[in-house]
Coordinates of C-alpha atoms in Angstrom, one line a residue:
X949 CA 28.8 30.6 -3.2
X950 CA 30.5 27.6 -1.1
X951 CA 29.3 23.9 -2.2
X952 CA 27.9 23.8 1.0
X953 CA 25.6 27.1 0.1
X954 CA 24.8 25.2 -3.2
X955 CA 24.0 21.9 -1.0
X956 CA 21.5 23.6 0.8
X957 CA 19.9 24.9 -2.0
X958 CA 19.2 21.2 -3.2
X959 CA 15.2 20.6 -3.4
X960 CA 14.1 19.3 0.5
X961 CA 12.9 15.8 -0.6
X962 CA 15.8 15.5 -2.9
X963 CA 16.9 11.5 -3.6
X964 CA 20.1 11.6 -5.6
X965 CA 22.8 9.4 -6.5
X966 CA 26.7 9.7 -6.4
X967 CA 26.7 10.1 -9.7
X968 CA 24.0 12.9 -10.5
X969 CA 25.7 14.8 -7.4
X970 CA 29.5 14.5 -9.4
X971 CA 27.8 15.7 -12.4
X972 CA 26.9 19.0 -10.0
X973 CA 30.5 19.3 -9.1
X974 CA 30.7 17.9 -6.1
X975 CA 33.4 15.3 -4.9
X976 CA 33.6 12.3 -2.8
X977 CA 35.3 15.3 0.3
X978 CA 32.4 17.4 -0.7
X979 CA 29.5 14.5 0.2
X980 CA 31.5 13.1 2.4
X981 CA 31.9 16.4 4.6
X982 CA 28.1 16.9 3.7
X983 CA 28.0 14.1 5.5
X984 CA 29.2 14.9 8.7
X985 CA 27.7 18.1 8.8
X986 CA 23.9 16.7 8.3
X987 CA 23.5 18.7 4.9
X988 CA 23.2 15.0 3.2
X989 CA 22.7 11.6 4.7
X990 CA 24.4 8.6 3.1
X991 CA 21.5 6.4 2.9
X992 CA 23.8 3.5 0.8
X993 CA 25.7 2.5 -1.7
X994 CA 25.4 4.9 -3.9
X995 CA 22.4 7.0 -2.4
X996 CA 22.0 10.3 -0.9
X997 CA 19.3 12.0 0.4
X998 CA 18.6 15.9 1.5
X999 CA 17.0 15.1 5.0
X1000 CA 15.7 12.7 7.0
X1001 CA 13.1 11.1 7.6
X1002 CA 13.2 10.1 3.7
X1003 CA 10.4 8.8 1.5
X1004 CA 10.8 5.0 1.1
X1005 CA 9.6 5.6 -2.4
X1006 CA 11.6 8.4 -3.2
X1007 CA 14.6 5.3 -2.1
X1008 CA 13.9 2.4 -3.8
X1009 CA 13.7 4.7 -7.4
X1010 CA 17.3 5.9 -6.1
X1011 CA 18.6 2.6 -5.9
X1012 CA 17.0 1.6 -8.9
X1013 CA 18.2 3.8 -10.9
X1014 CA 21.9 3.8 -9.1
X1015 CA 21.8 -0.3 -9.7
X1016 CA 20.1 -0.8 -13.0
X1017 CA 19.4 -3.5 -12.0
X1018 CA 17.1 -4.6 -8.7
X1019 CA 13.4 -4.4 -8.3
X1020 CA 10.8 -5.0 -5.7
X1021 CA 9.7 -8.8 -4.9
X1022 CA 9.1 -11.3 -3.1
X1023 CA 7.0 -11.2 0.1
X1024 CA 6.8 -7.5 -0.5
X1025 CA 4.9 -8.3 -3.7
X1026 CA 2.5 -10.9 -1.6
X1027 CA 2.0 -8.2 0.9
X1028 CA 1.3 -5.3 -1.5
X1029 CA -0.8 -7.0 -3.7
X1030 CA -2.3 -9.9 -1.9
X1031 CA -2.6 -9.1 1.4
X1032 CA 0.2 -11.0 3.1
X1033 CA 1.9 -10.5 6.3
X1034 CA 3.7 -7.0 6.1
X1035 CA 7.7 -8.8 5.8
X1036 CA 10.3 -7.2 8.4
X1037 CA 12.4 -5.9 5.5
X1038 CA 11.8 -4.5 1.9
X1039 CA 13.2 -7.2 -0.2
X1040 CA 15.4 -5.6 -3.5
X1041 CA 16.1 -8.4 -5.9
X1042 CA 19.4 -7.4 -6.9
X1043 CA 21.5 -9.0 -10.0
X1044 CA 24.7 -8.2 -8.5
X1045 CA 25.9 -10.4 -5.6
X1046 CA 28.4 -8.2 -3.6
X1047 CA 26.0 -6.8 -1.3
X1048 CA 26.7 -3.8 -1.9
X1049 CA 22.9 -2.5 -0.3
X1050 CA 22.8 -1.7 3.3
X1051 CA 20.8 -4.1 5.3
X1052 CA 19.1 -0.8 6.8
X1053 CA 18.7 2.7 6.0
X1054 CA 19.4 5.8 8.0
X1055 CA 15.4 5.9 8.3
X1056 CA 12.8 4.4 9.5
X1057 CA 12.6 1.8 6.5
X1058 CA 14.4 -1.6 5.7
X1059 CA 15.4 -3.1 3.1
X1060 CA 16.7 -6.5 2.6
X1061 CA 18.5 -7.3 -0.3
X1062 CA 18.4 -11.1 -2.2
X1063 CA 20.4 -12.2 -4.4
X1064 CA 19.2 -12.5 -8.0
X1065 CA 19.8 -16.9 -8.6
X1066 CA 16.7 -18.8 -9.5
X1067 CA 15.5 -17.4 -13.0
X1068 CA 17.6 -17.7 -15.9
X1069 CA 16.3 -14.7 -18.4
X1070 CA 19.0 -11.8 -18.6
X1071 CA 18.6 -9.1 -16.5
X1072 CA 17.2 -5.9 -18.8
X1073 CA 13.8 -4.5 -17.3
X1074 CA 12.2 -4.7 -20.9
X1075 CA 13.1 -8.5 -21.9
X1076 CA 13.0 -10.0 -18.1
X1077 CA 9.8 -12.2 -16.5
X1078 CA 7.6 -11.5 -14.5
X1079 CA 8.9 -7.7 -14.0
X1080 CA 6.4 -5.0 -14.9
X1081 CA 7.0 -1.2 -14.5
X1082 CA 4.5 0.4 -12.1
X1083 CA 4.6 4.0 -10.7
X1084 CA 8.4 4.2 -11.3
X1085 CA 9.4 1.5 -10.2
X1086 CA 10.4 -2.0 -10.9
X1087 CA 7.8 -4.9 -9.4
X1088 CA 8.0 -8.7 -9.5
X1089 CA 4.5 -10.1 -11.1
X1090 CA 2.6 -12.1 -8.5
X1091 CA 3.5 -15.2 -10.3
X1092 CA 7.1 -14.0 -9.9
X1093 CA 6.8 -12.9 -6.4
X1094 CA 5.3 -16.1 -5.4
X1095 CA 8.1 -18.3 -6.6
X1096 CA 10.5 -15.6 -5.4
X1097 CA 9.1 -15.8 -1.7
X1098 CA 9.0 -19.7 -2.2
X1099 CA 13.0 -19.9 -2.5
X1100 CA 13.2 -18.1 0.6
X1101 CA 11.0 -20.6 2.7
X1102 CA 12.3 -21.5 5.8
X1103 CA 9.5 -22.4 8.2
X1104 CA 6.1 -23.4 8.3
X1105 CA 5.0 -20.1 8.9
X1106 CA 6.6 -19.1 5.2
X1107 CA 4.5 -21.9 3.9
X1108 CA 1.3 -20.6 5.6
X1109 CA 1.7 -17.1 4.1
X1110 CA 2.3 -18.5 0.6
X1111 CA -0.9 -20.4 0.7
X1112 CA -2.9 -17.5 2.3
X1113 CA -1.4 -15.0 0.1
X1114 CA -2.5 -17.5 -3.2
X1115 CA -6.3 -18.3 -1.8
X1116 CA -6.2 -13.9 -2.6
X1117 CA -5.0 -14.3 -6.0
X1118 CA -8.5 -14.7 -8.2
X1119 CA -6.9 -15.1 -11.1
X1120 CA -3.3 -15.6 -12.7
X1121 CA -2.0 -14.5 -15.8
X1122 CA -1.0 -18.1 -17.2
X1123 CA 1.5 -17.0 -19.8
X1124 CA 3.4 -14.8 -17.1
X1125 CA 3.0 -17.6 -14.6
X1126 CA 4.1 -19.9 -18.0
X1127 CA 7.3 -18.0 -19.0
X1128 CA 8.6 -17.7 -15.1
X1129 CA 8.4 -21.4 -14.1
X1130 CA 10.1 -21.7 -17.6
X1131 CA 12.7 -19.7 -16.6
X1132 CA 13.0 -20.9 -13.2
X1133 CA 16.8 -23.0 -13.0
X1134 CA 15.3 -24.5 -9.4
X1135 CA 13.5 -27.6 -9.4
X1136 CA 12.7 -27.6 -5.8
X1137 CA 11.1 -23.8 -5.6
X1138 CA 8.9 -25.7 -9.1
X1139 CA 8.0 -28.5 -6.8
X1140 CA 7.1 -26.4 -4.0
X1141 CA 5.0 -23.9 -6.2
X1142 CA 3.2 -26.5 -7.6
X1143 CA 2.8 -28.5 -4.3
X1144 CA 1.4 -25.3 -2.2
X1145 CA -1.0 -24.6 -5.1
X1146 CA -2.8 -27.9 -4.4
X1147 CA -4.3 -26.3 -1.4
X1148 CA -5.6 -23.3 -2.7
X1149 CA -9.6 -23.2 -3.6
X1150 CA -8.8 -21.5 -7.4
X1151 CA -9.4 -21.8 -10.8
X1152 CA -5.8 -20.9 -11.6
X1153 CA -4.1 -22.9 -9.0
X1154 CA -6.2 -26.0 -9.7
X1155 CA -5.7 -25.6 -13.6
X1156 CA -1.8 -25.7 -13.3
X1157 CA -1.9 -28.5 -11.1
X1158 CA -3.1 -30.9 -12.9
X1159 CA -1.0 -33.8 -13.4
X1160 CA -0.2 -33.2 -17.1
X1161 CA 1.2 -29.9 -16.4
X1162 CA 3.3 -30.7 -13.1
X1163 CA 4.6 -33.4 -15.2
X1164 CA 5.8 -31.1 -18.7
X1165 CA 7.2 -29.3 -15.6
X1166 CA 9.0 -31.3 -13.6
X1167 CA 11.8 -33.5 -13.6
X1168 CA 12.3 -37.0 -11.7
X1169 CA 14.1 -36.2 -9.0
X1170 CA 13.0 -36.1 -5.7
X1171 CA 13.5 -32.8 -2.9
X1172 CA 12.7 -32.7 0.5
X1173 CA 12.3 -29.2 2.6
X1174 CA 12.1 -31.0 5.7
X1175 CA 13.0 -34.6 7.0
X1176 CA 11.3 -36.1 8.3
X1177 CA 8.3 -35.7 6.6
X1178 CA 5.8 -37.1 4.7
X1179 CA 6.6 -38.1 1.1
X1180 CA 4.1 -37.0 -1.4
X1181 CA 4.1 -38.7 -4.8
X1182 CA 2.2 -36.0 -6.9
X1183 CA 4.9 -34.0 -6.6
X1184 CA 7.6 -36.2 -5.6
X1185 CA 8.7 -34.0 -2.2
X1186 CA 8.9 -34.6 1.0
X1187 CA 7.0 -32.1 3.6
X1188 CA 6.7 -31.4 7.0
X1189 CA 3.5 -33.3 8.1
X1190 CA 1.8 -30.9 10.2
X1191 CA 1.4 -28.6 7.0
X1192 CA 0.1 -31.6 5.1
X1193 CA -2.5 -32.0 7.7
X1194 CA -2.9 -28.3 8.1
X1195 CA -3.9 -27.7 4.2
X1196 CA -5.7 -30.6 2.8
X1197 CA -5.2 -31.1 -1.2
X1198 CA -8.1 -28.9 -2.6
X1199 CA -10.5 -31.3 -4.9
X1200 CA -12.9 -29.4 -6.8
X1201 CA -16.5 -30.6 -7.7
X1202 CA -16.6 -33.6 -5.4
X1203 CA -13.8 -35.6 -6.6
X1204 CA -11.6 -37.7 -4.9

């Protein structure tokens, strides 16, 4: 029997990495040839897959498991779990920062890989914040996701989503949320947390606002996002005044 012959014989669905298909006995020629005869499709770094179209699932556990170590965040999180905008692209937190994930598959999905900078815990899936284990694969918390999607704020609109997507968050787990600002090395994606959870009507968001804990929290200096803006002293950043006018500060039980 040819490799091809034993190729073929590969489960239909099959997801399997570069390394799983050496460990068969096949070599770089072998996939690579696979390749150009459709009896594989090269879906990435490190990634193959039996035929197209492929399960997005089926993916993101190959990559997983071919990285060790990315996982699933970000606005993907806000839109799974919380009803967000659906984002263009997957985003893969990945710790390695050589890019080695394609920007798009050879199917109909995306994925958009982000560079693992703003939390300082060491990257093993057992001992890292704000990373659970969920179906096989790797997810960001919400409290992880939202501060993940905040360093990536570029607009208005990202702001808008980020509020929207914390008004659907009933409730927060406070040591998660806790541990991850703790382990957060950006003071601006703090500030902006903290400043964005001022507008949302919740028990959580208006219990870790308060000014004793933005305070324990937060340093002295001051960040702006946009300038000009409108300087706000609770949190010591400057924002863009149409979303301070957009999303009052939420007081509870009457006060002012």
């Amino acid at each position: 029997m040819t490799k091809m012959q034993k190729m073929n014989q590969l489960p239909v669905n099959a997801v399997m990495t570069t390394k799983e298909l050496r460990q068969r006995g096949f070599t770089n020629q072998d996939l690579t040839r696979a390749g150009k005869e459709g009896v594989l499709v090269h879906c990435g770094y490190g990634v193959w897959a039996r035929h197209v179209p492929l399960c997005l699932y089926e993916a993101l556990k190959t990559f997983q498991k071919e990285s060790q170590s990315g996982h699933i965040g970000g606005r993907t999180i806000l839109h799974l779990l919380l009803g967000a905008p659906e984002p263009e692209r997957i985003q893969l937190f990945d710790r390695r920062e050589t890019g080695k994930y394609p920007d798009v598959f050879n199917f109909s999905g995306r994925i958009h890989t982000v560079p693992y900078r703003i939390f300082n815990d060491e990257y093993f899936f057992d001992e890292c914040c704000g990373i659970i284990e969920r179906d096989g694969l790797y997810w960001s918390t919400p409290a992880r996701a939202l501060l993940e999607s905040i360093d990536m704020i570029r607009n208005l609109d990202d702001c808008r989503i980020i509020i929207r997507a914390m008004e659907q968050l009933e409730e927060m787990d406070m040591d998660d949320l806790g541990q991850v600002l703790e382990c957060c090395q950006r003071e601006k994606v703090k500030r902006w947390f903290f400043y964005l959870a001022s507008k949302v009507s919740r028990d959580w968001a208006w219990a870790c606002t308060r000014d004793s804990v933005v305070r324990k929290a937060l340093s002295n200096s001051i960040y702006s996002l946009h300038t000009p803006g409108m300087y706000v002293p609770d949190f010591r950043i400057t924002v863009p005044e149409e979303l301070e006018r957009e999303f009052p500060r939420y007081m509870p039980f009457g006060l002012s």
